[in-house]
Coordinates of C-alpha atoms in Angstrom, one line a residue:
Chain A
X1 CA 101.3 101.5 98.5
X2 CA 103.9 104.0 100.7
X3 CA 103.6 106.5 97.4
X4 CA 99.9 105.8 96.5
X5 CA 98.4 106.2 101.0
X6 CA 101.2 108.8 100.9
X7 CA 98.9 111.0 97.8
X8 CA 96.1 110.0 99.4
X9 CA 96.7 111.0 102.4
X10 CA 99.1 114.1 102.2
X11 CA 96.2 115.2 99.0
X12 CA 92.7 114.4 101.5
X13 CA 94.8 116.9 103.8
X14 CA 95.6 119.5 101.8
X15 CA 92.1 119.8 99.8
X16 CA 90.1 119.7 103.3
X17 CA 92.7 122.4 104.0
X18 CA 92.0 124.1 101.2
X19 CA 88.0 123.4 101.6
X20 CA 88.4 125.1 104.4
X21 CA 90.1 127.6 103.3
X22 CA 88.2 128.3 101.3
X23 CA 85.1 128.1 103.6
X24 CA 86.3 130.7 105.6
X25 CA 88.0 133.0 102.7
X26 CA 84.9 133.1 100.3
X27 CA 82.3 132.4 102.5
X28 CA 84.2 136.6 103.4
X29 CA 83.1 137.3 100.0
X30 CA 79.9 137.4 100.7
X31 CA 76.9 135.9 98.8
X32 CA 76.5 135.8 95.4
X33 CA 72.5 137.1 94.6
X34 CA 70.9 139.3 97.2
X35 CA 66.7 139.4 97.0
X36 CA 65.2 142.0 98.8
X37 CA 61.5 143.9 97.9
X38 CA 60.5 144.9 94.9
X39 CA 60.9 149.1 95.5
X40 CA 64.1 148.9 98.2
X41 CA 66.7 151.4 97.6
X42 CA 70.5 148.7 97.4
X43 CA 73.5 149.5 97.5
X44 CA 75.5 148.0 95.3
X45 CA 78.9 146.8 97.4
X46 CA 82.0 144.5 96.4
X47 CA 80.2 141.6 98.5
X48 CA 76.2 141.5 99.5
X49 CA 77.0 140.8 103.1
X50 CA 74.0 142.5 104.2
X51 CA 71.1 144.0 103.0
X52 CA 69.5 147.6 103.6
X53 CA 67.2 148.7 105.6
X54 CA 63.9 149.3 104.3
X55 CA 60.0 149.3 105.6
X56 CA 59.2 146.4 103.0
X57 CA 59.3 143.7 103.6
X58 CA 58.8 139.9 102.5
X59 CA 57.8 136.6 103.9
X60 CA 61.0 134.9 105.7
X61 CA 60.4 131.5 104.0
X62 CA 59.1 133.2 100.8
X63 CA 62.3 131.3 99.2
X64 CA 62.5 128.1 100.3
X65 CA 58.5 127.9 99.5
X66 CA 60.1 128.7 96.4
X67 CA 62.6 125.8 96.1
X68 CA 65.1 127.8 93.4
X69 CA 66.6 125.1 91.8
X70 CA 69.7 127.3 90.7
X71 CA 70.4 128.7 94.4
X72 CA 72.3 127.1 97.1
X73 CA 72.0 128.4 100.6
X74 CA 69.8 131.2 101.2
X75 CA 69.9 133.3 104.6
X76 CA 67.5 136.1 105.5
X77 CA 67.8 138.6 107.7
X78 CA 65.8 141.8 109.2
X79 CA 68.0 145.4 109.6
X80 CA 66.6 148.6 111.2
X81 CA 68.2 151.7 111.8
X82 CA 67.2 152.9 115.1
X83 CA 68.5 156.0 116.5
X84 CA 68.0 156.3 120.8
X85 CA 69.1 153.2 120.9
X86 CA 71.6 153.8 123.9
X87 CA 74.8 152.0 122.0
X88 CA 76.9 155.4 120.4
X89 CA 75.6 158.5 120.2
X90 CA 72.5 159.6 122.3
X91 CA 71.5 160.1 118.4
X92 CA 73.3 157.7 116.0
X93 CA 71.6 156.1 113.8
X94 CA 72.4 152.7 114.5
X95 CA 72.0 149.6 113.0
X96 CA 70.7 146.2 113.8
X97 CA 71.3 143.7 112.0
X98 CA 69.3 139.8 112.5
X99 CA 70.5 136.9 111.3
X100 CA 69.3 133.5 111.7
X101 CA 73.1 131.8 113.2
X102 CA 72.0 127.8 111.8
X103 CA 71.2 129.4 107.8
X104 CA 73.9 132.4 108.0
X105 CA 76.6 132.9 105.5
X106 CA 77.8 136.0 105.1
X107 CA 78.4 137.5 109.0
X108 CA 79.7 134.7 111.1
X109 CA 82.9 133.6 109.0
X110 CA 84.4 137.7 110.2
X111 CA 84.2 136.9 113.6
X112 CA 87.6 137.4 114.9
X113 CA 87.6 137.5 117.9
X114 CA 84.2 135.6 120.3
X115 CA 83.6 134.3 123.1
X116 CA 84.1 129.8 123.5
X117 CA 81.1 128.5 123.5
X118 CA 77.9 128.9 120.5
X119 CA 75.9 131.4 119.8
X120 CA 72.8 131.5 122.1
X121 CA 69.9 133.8 122.2
X122 CA 70.3 137.5 124.3
X123 CA 74.6 137.7 122.5
X124 CA 74.6 140.2 120.2
X125 CA 78.0 140.2 117.4
X126 CA 79.6 143.8 117.3
X127 CA 80.7 144.9 113.7
X128 CA 84.5 146.3 113.4
X129 CA 84.0 149.7 114.7
X130 CA 82.8 149.3 117.6
X131 CA 84.3 149.4 120.6
X132 CA 83.6 146.5 123.6
X133 CA 84.7 143.2 126.2
X134 CA 83.7 140.2 124.7
X135 CA 81.5 139.1 127.8
X136 CA 80.5 142.7 128.5
X137 CA 77.3 143.4 128.6
X138 CA 75.9 146.4 126.0
X139 CA 72.6 147.6 127.1
X140 CA 70.1 148.2 123.5
X141 CA 67.5 150.6 124.5
X142 CA 67.9 149.7 128.1
X143 CA 67.9 144.7 127.7
X144 CA 71.0 143.6 128.6
X145 CA 73.0 141.8 126.3
X146 CA 76.2 140.0 126.2
X147 CA 78.8 140.8 123.4
X148 CA 79.7 137.7 122.0
X149 CA 82.4 138.8 119.4
X150 CA 83.2 141.0 116.8
X151 CA 83.9 140.9 113.0
X152 CA 86.5 141.8 111.3
X153 CA 86.4 145.0 109.1
X154 CA 84.9 144.3 105.9
X155 CA 84.4 147.8 104.0
X156 CA 81.3 147.4 103.6
X157 CA 79.0 150.3 106.4
X158 CA 76.8 148.8 107.6
X159 CA 78.9 145.4 108.6
X160 CA 80.8 148.2 109.9
X161 CA 78.9 149.8 112.3
X162 CA 76.1 147.0 113.4
X163 CA 75.6 145.1 115.7
X164 CA 74.5 142.1 114.6
X165 CA 71.3 140.0 116.7
X166 CA 69.8 136.5 116.9
X167 CA 66.2 136.8 114.9
X168 CA 64.7 136.1 118.2
X169 CA 67.1 139.0 119.8
X170 CA 66.1 141.3 117.7
X171 CA 61.9 140.7 117.5
X172 CA 62.0 140.9 121.2
X173 CA 63.2 144.1 121.1
X174 CA 60.5 145.6 118.7
X175 CA 58.3 146.4 121.8
X176 CA 60.7 149.0 123.5
X177 CA 62.4 149.5 119.8
X178 CA 58.4 151.1 118.8
X179 CA 57.7 153.0 121.9
X180 CA 61.2 155.0 120.7
X181 CA 59.9 155.6 118.2
X182 CA 56.7 157.0 118.6
X183 CA 54.6 153.6 118.1
X184 CA 54.7 152.2 115.8
X185 CA 57.4 149.4 114.5
X186 CA 59.9 148.8 112.3
X187 CA 57.9 146.5 110.0
X188 CA 60.9 144.0 109.4
X189 CA 60.8 142.9 113.5
X190 CA 57.6 141.0 113.3
X191 CA 57.9 137.1 113.0
X192 CA 57.7 135.8 110.3
X193 CA 59.3 138.8 108.3
X194 CA 62.7 139.9 106.6
X195 CA 64.2 142.5 105.1
X196 CA 65.6 141.0 102.3
X197 CA 68.1 137.2 101.6
X198 CA 71.4 136.7 100.6
X199 CA 71.6 133.4 98.0
X200 CA 74.4 130.9 97.4
X201 CA 74.5 130.0 93.2
X202 CA 73.5 126.5 93.1
X203 CA 77.2 124.8 91.5
X204 CA 77.0 125.0 87.9
X205 CA 74.3 127.9 87.8
X206 CA 74.4 131.1 86.5
X207 CA 73.5 134.8 88.3
X208 CA 71.0 135.8 85.5
X209 CA 69.2 131.3 85.4
X210 CA 69.2 132.0 89.1
X211 CA 67.9 136.3 88.7
X212 CA 65.5 134.7 85.9
X213 CA 64.0 132.0 87.7
X214 CA 63.2 134.0 90.5
X215 CA 61.5 137.2 89.2
X216 CA 59.3 134.0 87.4
X217 CA 58.4 132.3 90.1
X218 CA 58.4 135.4 92.9
X219 CA 56.6 138.1 92.9
X220 CA 57.1 141.9 93.7
X221 CA 61.1 141.1 94.7
X222 CA 64.7 143.0 93.1
X223 CA 67.3 140.7 92.6
X224 CA 70.4 141.6 92.3
X225 CA 74.1 140.2 91.8
X226 CA 77.2 140.6 93.6
X227 CA 80.5 140.1 91.5
X228 CA 80.4 137.1 89.3
X229 CA 84.2 137.1 88.4
X230 CA 84.2 136.3 92.8
X231 CA 81.0 133.5 92.5
X232 CA 83.1 132.2 89.1
X233 CA 85.8 131.6 91.3
X234 CA 83.7 129.9 94.2
X235 CA 81.5 127.4 92.1
X236 CA 85.3 127.0 89.7
X237 CA 87.8 125.7 92.8
X238 CA 84.2 123.7 93.4
X239 CA 84.2 121.7 90.5
X240 CA 88.1 121.3 91.2
X241 CA 88.4 119.9 94.5
X242 CA 85.7 117.4 93.9
X243 CA 87.4 116.3 90.3
X244 CA 90.4 115.2 92.6
X245 CA 88.1 113.1 94.4
X246 CA 87.3 111.6 91.8
X247 CA 90.6 111.5 90.5
X248 CA 91.9 109.9 94.2
X249 CA 89.1 107.1 94.6
X250 CA 90.1 106.5 90.6
X251 CA 93.4 106.6 91.9
X252 CA 92.7 104.2 95.1
X253 CA 90.3 101.2 92.8
X254 CA 93.6 101.5 90.3
X255 CA 95.7 100.9 93.7
X256 CA 93.7 97.9 94.8
X257 CA 93.2 96.2 90.7
X258 CA 97.5 96.1 91.0
X259 CA 97.8 95.2 95.0
X260 CA 95.3 91.9 93.4
X261 CA 97.3 91.4 90.5
X262 CA 100.5 91.3 92.6
X263 CA 98.9 89.8 95.3
X264 CA 97.8 86.9 92.8
X265 CA 101.6 86.9 91.0
X266 CA 102.4 86.2 95.0
X267 CA 100.2 83.2 96.2
X268 CA 101.0 81.2 93.0
X269 CA 105.0 81.6 93.9
X270 CA 104.2 80.6 97.4
X271 CA 101.0 77.9 96.5
X272 CA 103.7 75.5 97.7
X273 CA 103.6 77.1 101.6
X274 CA 99.9 76.9 101.6
X275 CA 99.4 73.8 100.1
X276 CA 102.1 72.3 102.8
X277 CA 99.6 74.2 105.5
X278 CA 96.8 72.2 104.4
X279 CA 99.0 68.6 104.8
X280 CA 99.6 69.2 107.9
X281 CA 96.4 70.3 109.3
X282 CA 96.1 73.9 108.6
X283 CA 91.6 74.7 108.2
X284 CA 90.5 76.9 104.9
X285 CA 89.9 80.3 107.8
X286 CA 93.4 79.2 109.0
X287 CA 94.7 79.7 105.5
X288 CA 92.5 82.4 104.4
X289 CA 93.5 84.1 107.6
X290 CA 97.2 83.9 107.3
X291 CA 97.1 84.9 103.5
X292 CA 95.0 88.3 104.4
X293 CA 96.9 89.2 107.3
X294 CA 99.9 88.7 105.6
X295 CA 99.0 91.5 103.3
X296 CA 97.0 93.3 106.0
X297 CA 100.7 93.6 107.6
X298 CA 102.8 94.4 104.6
X299 CA 100.4 97.4 103.0
X300 CA 99.7 98.2 106.7
X301 CA 103.7 99.1 106.7
X302 CA 103.0 100.5 103.7
X303 CA 100.6 103.0 104.6
X304 CA 102.8 104.3 107.7
X305 CA 105.9 104.4 105.2
X306 CA 103.2 106.6 102.9
X307 CA 101.3 108.5 105.7
X308 CA 105.9 109.8 107.2
X309 CA 105.6 110.5 103.6
X310 CA 102.7 112.7 103.1
X311 CA 103.5 114.5 106.0
X312 CA 107.4 116.2 104.0
X313 CA 104.9 116.8 101.5
X314 CA 103.3 118.9 102.9
X315 CA 106.2 120.1 105.0
X316 CA 107.2 120.8 102.0
X317 CA 104.2 122.7 101.5
X318 CA 103.8 124.5 103.7
X319 CA 107.8 125.5 103.3
X320 CA 107.0 127.0 99.9
X321 CA 103.6 127.7 99.4
X322 CA 101.7 128.7 102.6
X323 CA 104.1 130.7 104.3
X324 CA 104.4 133.3 101.3
X325 CA 100.2 132.9 100.9
X326 CA 100.7 134.4 105.3
X327 CA 103.0 137.2 104.7
X328 CA 100.9 138.2 101.8
X329 CA 98.5 138.3 104.3
X330 CA 96.6 135.0 102.8
X331 CA 95.6 133.0 105.3
X332 CA 95.6 129.3 104.5
X333 CA 93.8 126.6 107.5
X334 CA 95.1 123.4 108.0
X335 CA 92.9 121.2 109.1
X336 CA 93.0 120.0 113.2
X337 CA 95.9 118.1 114.6
X338 CA 93.1 115.5 115.5
X339 CA 91.9 115.4 112.6
X340 CA 95.4 115.0 110.3
X341 CA 96.1 112.2 112.7
X342 CA 92.2 111.2 111.9
X343 CA 93.2 111.3 108.5
X344 CA 96.7 109.7 108.3
X345 CA 95.3 106.4 110.9
X346 CA 92.3 106.1 108.0
X347 CA 95.3 106.8 105.0
X348 CA 97.1 103.3 107.1
X349 CA 93.4 101.7 107.4
X350 CA 92.4 101.8 103.8
X351 CA 95.9 101.0 103.0
X352 CA 95.5 98.2 105.4
X353 CA 91.4 97.2 103.7
X354 CA 93.0 97.2 100.1
X355 CA 96.1 95.3 100.7
X356 CA 93.6 92.4 102.2
X357 CA 91.3 92.9 99.6
X358 CA 94.4 92.4 97.0
X359 CA 95.0 88.9 98.9
X360 CA 90.7 87.7 99.7
X361 CA 90.6 85.9 96.2
X362 CA 93.2 84.9 95.1
X363 CA 94.0 83.5 98.5
X364 CA 90.3 82.3 98.5
X365 CA 90.9 79.9 95.0
X366 CA 94.1 78.4 96.0
X367 CA 92.6 77.5 99.5
X368 CA 89.9 75.9 97.4
X369 CA 92.6 73.5 95.3
X370 CA 93.5 70.1 96.3
X371 CA 95.7 70.0 98.3
X372 CA 98.6 68.0 96.8
X373 CA 98.1 69.9 93.9
X374 CA 99.0 73.1 96.1
X375 CA 101.8 70.5 97.5
X376 CA 103.3 70.1 94.2
X377 CA 102.6 73.6 93.2
X378 CA 100.6 72.3 90.5
X379 CA 97.1 74.0 91.7
Chain B
X1 CA 92.5 49.4 110.2
X2 CA 93.4 50.9 106.7
X3 CA 90.3 50.6 103.6
X4 CA 90.6 51.9 100.3
X5 CA 88.0 50.9 98.1
X6 CA 87.7 50.7 93.9
X7 CA 89.6 53.7 94.3
X8 CA 90.0 55.9 91.0
X9 CA 91.9 58.8 90.1
X10 CA 91.1 60.8 86.6
X11 CA 92.8 64.1 85.2
X12 CA 91.6 65.7 82.4
X13 CA 94.5 67.1 80.1
X14 CA 94.8 68.6 76.2
X15 CA 94.8 65.2 75.1
X16 CA 91.5 63.3 76.4
X17 CA 91.0 62.2 79.9
X18 CA 94.0 60.1 81.7
X19 CA 93.2 57.3 84.5
X20 CA 96.1 57.6 87.0
X21 CA 93.6 55.1 89.3
X22 CA 91.7 52.2 87.9
X23 CA 90.7 50.1 90.6
X24 CA 92.6 50.2 93.7
X25 CA 91.4 47.4 97.0
X26 CA 93.6 47.7 99.6
X27 CA 93.6 47.6 103.4
X28 CA 96.4 47.5 105.5
X29 CA 97.0 46.4 109.6
X30 CA 97.4 49.0 112.0
X31 CA 100.9 49.1 113.1
X32 CA 102.3 47.8 109.9
X33 CA 104.5 48.6 107.8
X34 CA 103.3 48.5 104.1
X35 CA 105.6 49.2 101.3
X36 CA 104.2 50.5 98.4
X37 CA 106.1 49.9 94.6
X38 CA 106.1 50.9 90.9
X39 CA 107.6 53.2 88.8
X40 CA 107.6 56.9 88.0
X41 CA 104.0 57.6 86.8
X42 CA 102.0 54.4 88.2
X43 CA 99.6 55.9 90.0
X44 CA 101.4 55.1 93.4
X45 CA 101.8 58.9 94.2
X46 CA 98.0 59.5 93.9
X47 CA 97.4 56.5 95.9
X48 CA 98.9 58.0 98.7
X49 CA 97.4 62.1 98.2
X50 CA 94.1 60.0 97.9
X51 CA 94.4 58.2 101.3
X52 CA 96.0 60.9 103.1
X53 CA 93.1 63.4 102.8
X54 CA 95.2 65.5 100.2
X55 CA 93.4 64.6 96.4
X56 CA 89.9 63.7 96.8
X57 CA 89.5 60.1 93.9
X58 CA 87.2 59.5 92.0
X59 CA 85.7 56.8 93.1
X60 CA 85.9 54.6 95.7
X61 CA 86.7 54.6 99.1
X62 CA 89.2 55.7 102.2
X63 CA 89.1 54.1 105.4
X64 CA 90.9 54.8 108.8
X65 CA 89.4 53.0 111.9
X66 CA 86.3 53.6 110.5
X67 CA 86.3 57.2 109.6
X68 CA 85.4 57.1 105.9
X69 CA 87.8 59.9 104.7
X70 CA 86.1 61.6 102.3
X71 CA 82.2 62.2 103.8
X72 CA 84.1 64.4 105.4
X73 CA 83.1 68.5 105.5
X74 CA 86.7 70.1 104.5
X75 CA 86.9 71.6 107.8
X76 CA 86.7 68.0 109.0
X77 CA 89.2 66.1 106.9
X78 CA 91.7 69.1 107.8
X79 CA 91.3 68.2 111.8
X80 CA 91.7 64.9 110.7
X81 CA 95.1 65.0 109.0
X82 CA 96.3 67.5 111.2
X83 CA 95.3 64.6 114.5
X84 CA 95.7 61.2 112.4
X85 CA 98.1 61.0 109.6
X86 CA 102.1 61.9 109.9
X87 CA 103.1 62.8 106.4
X88 CA 107.3 63.3 105.1
X89 CA 107.2 64.1 102.0
X90 CA 110.0 63.7 98.5
X91 CA 110.8 67.1 98.9
X92 CA 111.7 69.2 101.4
X93 CA 108.7 70.1 102.4
X94 CA 109.6 72.7 105.8
X95 CA 108.5 76.6 105.8
X96 CA 112.2 78.8 106.2
X97 CA 111.2 81.1 107.8
X98 CA 110.5 79.0 110.8
X99 CA 113.3 77.4 113.0
X100 CA 113.7 73.8 113.2
X101 CA 111.6 74.1 116.1
X102 CA 108.8 76.4 115.0
X103 CA 108.8 73.8 112.3
X104 CA 107.7 70.9 114.1
X105 CA 105.7 72.3 117.0
X106 CA 103.2 74.0 114.1
X107 CA 101.1 71.3 113.9
X108 CA 99.7 70.8 117.2
X109 CA 99.7 74.5 117.3
X110 CA 96.8 74.2 114.7
X111 CA 95.1 72.0 115.6
X112 CA 95.1 73.3 119.4
X113 CA 95.3 70.6 120.9
X114 CA 98.1 71.4 123.1
X115 CA 98.8 74.8 124.1
X116 CA 101.7 77.1 123.1
X117 CA 104.5 75.9 125.1
X118 CA 103.3 71.3 125.9
X119 CA 103.8 71.5 121.6
X120 CA 107.1 73.7 122.1
X121 CA 108.5 71.4 124.8
X122 CA 107.3 68.0 122.4
X123 CA 108.8 69.3 119.3
X124 CA 111.7 70.0 121.1
X125 CA 111.4 66.5 122.3
X126 CA 111.1 65.2 119.0
X127 CA 114.5 67.1 117.6
X128 CA 115.8 65.4 120.4
X129 CA 115.0 61.8 119.1
X130 CA 115.2 62.7 115.5
X131 CA 119.2 63.5 116.5
X132 CA 118.8 67.9 116.0
X133 CA 119.0 68.2 119.2
X134 CA 121.7 71.0 118.7
X135 CA 119.8 72.9 115.7
X136 CA 116.2 73.4 117.6
X137 CA 116.8 77.1 116.9
X138 CA 118.6 76.9 113.2
X139 CA 116.1 77.3 110.3
X140 CA 115.6 75.3 107.2
X141 CA 118.7 77.0 105.0
X142 CA 121.1 75.9 108.1
X143 CA 121.2 72.6 107.5
X144 CA 121.4 69.7 105.7
X145 CA 118.7 67.8 103.2
X146 CA 119.0 65.0 105.7
X147 CA 119.0 66.8 108.9
X148 CA 115.5 68.6 106.9
X149 CA 114.4 64.9 106.1
X150 CA 114.4 64.4 109.5
X151 CA 113.1 67.3 111.4
X152 CA 110.0 67.1 108.9
X153 CA 109.8 62.6 110.8
X154 CA 109.9 65.0 113.7
X155 CA 106.7 67.1 112.5
X156 CA 105.2 64.2 111.1
X157 CA 104.9 63.0 115.1
X158 CA 104.1 65.8 116.2
X159 CA 100.5 65.0 117.0
X160 CA 100.6 60.3 118.1
X161 CA 99.5 59.8 114.3
X162 CA 98.0 56.8 113.7
X163 CA 99.8 56.8 110.4
X164 CA 103.2 57.8 108.7
X165 CA 102.6 58.3 104.9
X166 CA 106.0 58.7 103.4
X167 CA 106.3 59.1 99.8
X168 CA 109.7 58.4 98.2
X169 CA 110.9 60.2 101.3
X170 CA 115.2 59.9 99.8
X171 CA 114.5 60.6 96.8
X172 CA 117.2 62.9 96.6
X173 CA 119.3 62.2 99.0
X174 CA 122.8 60.3 99.5
X175 CA 123.0 56.7 100.6
X176 CA 123.9 56.6 103.5
X177 CA 121.9 59.9 104.0
X178 CA 118.8 57.7 103.3
X179 CA 120.0 54.4 105.3
X180 CA 120.0 56.8 108.1
X181 CA 116.3 58.3 106.8
X182 CA 115.2 54.6 107.3
X183 CA 115.7 53.4 109.8
X184 CA 114.5 56.6 111.3
X185 CA 111.4 55.4 110.2
X186 CA 111.3 51.6 110.7
X187 CA 111.9 52.7 114.4
X188 CA 108.6 55.4 115.1
X189 CA 107.4 52.1 112.8
X190 CA 108.8 49.8 115.6
X191 CA 109.5 51.8 118.4
X192 CA 105.7 53.8 118.6
X193 CA 103.5 51.4 117.2
X194 CA 102.1 54.1 113.5
X195 CA 101.3 52.6 110.6
X196 CA 104.1 53.0 108.1
X197 CA 102.1 53.9 104.3
X198 CA 106.3 54.2 102.2
X199 CA 106.2 54.8 99.1
X200 CA 108.9 53.8 96.6
X201 CA 110.0 52.7 93.3
X202 CA 113.2 51.6 94.9
X203 CA 112.2 48.1 95.4
X204 CA 115.4 47.9 98.1
X205 CA 113.8 50.0 100.7
X206 CA 110.7 48.0 100.0
X207 CA 112.4 44.4 101.8
X208 CA 112.6 46.0 105.1
X209 CA 108.1 46.1 104.8
X210 CA 106.0 43.4 106.3
X211 CA 103.6 44.4 103.2
X212 CA 104.4 44.9 99.4
X213 CA 101.7 46.5 96.7
X214 CA 103.2 46.4 93.6
X215 CA 101.1 49.3 91.3
X216 CA 101.4 49.5 87.1
X217 CA 98.5 51.1 85.7
X218 CA 97.1 52.4 87.9
X219 CA 96.5 49.2 89.3
X220 CA 97.5 46.9 92.0
X221 CA 99.9 43.5 90.6
X222 CA 100.5 40.8 91.9

């Protein structure tokens, strides 16, 4: 039980940590596909993080309506390149990137520093190439915005020098941008419009399959694929983690079966004691309660020991691998101490529950036997 | 007070059905010392088990002070055993992981009629009565077989039962200890007025009984 519980605890902590590391690491790799208006120019980079500024637009709800099964997460972006915004040099062209905070998966994962609160309307995120103190005010076309955070270096041009705002904040700048541009507002700033979409593939789907599905069901679009190797790794690791979960569930089920057999033997061994307790007046519920409590204490203690062993195993893992990964610049994101403690408690509770389940059936059957047979050890 | 009518007990075995008791009628008056004697396999232990609410008869009734024992629910029967019947089995029946005082207090604690403190006080008094005052904190393995049997008698008395059932209580004891245990049981019968039903194959032990019941082949014989 201790070993099983240790494996479950350490395995779950590791899986959640790997998952978390992946969430940070892989989302930073960008999208698998970019969907832009047909005719829009695209600048293919190693990672698909932002769409290119263009005057062509698509409906922001286009892909939601199309409901392509081979696509996972989809986030729309509005990108406009403006001059005279008041940010940077006087004639510097600045890319203003509008994103959907609740759906975005290519901008926010790159935040390396931010104010300790959720993103709000009126906030702006700076690309890695721009200066500004967190919480300071930044005037964009004369309108005040709070610098919410800064992105890490991506090597993707528009990302490095861009300013990132929620859709609503960027749309609110449309009149000022139009005034600066001689009365013409970029089409992408119209509500309900987007410059393009960044999309992830659904598990098991191939880029070719998604491209075909998109082009056959949505007119007037161009589909740009990212690095297929990275997509493959992301999908493969997701499948591996799923497989590990199934293996762990099977291990727990096997452990429960083993504990059940063990407790069945223990109950048989102790039938004289159970019979005696019933003879002197213990009720069936009392006998059952006693057996279940004992089993929970024993397996729960095994669980405590297992969590201790799991902590040791995680320490060893940290010494053996995580520090080396850190040294070569690959961060490993452990889950927080509270989550780890909760997982430890859950593992102990699971061990106790396995004990309770394992003993319940044999104890219940024994409690229904003829008391005299139990007393004589024949039940 | 104790009234058995038409008691039958049949067991199914690979060789067919065996009838351990074949229609037993028995009455025992309150406060009586009755002995049930017979050879091994005669059905006397089966009779005791049915009277004690430990084994359901195939047919027939057991009445104790007007209560139809086998008409009670499972929990009702457990409560009746706890409050009205004391058992002294033919084997050592103490829980080995509990001290003698814990073993003696256990039926009172299970029945919840007494609080923990009162249950332990009564257990201590009863251990004193059976001569085990110095062994309250001892574990069963630390005392002799005779002392264990005395502790079992103390346990049987903790809820002040109306009926004390003793099934071959001295079967594995030496002669001197056998006499001591029998003296103890007789004292309980005389001093406390507890009805004593002794099951034995030892005719000498039954000599002191006021009522002797012979069983052979599952029937009461003259």
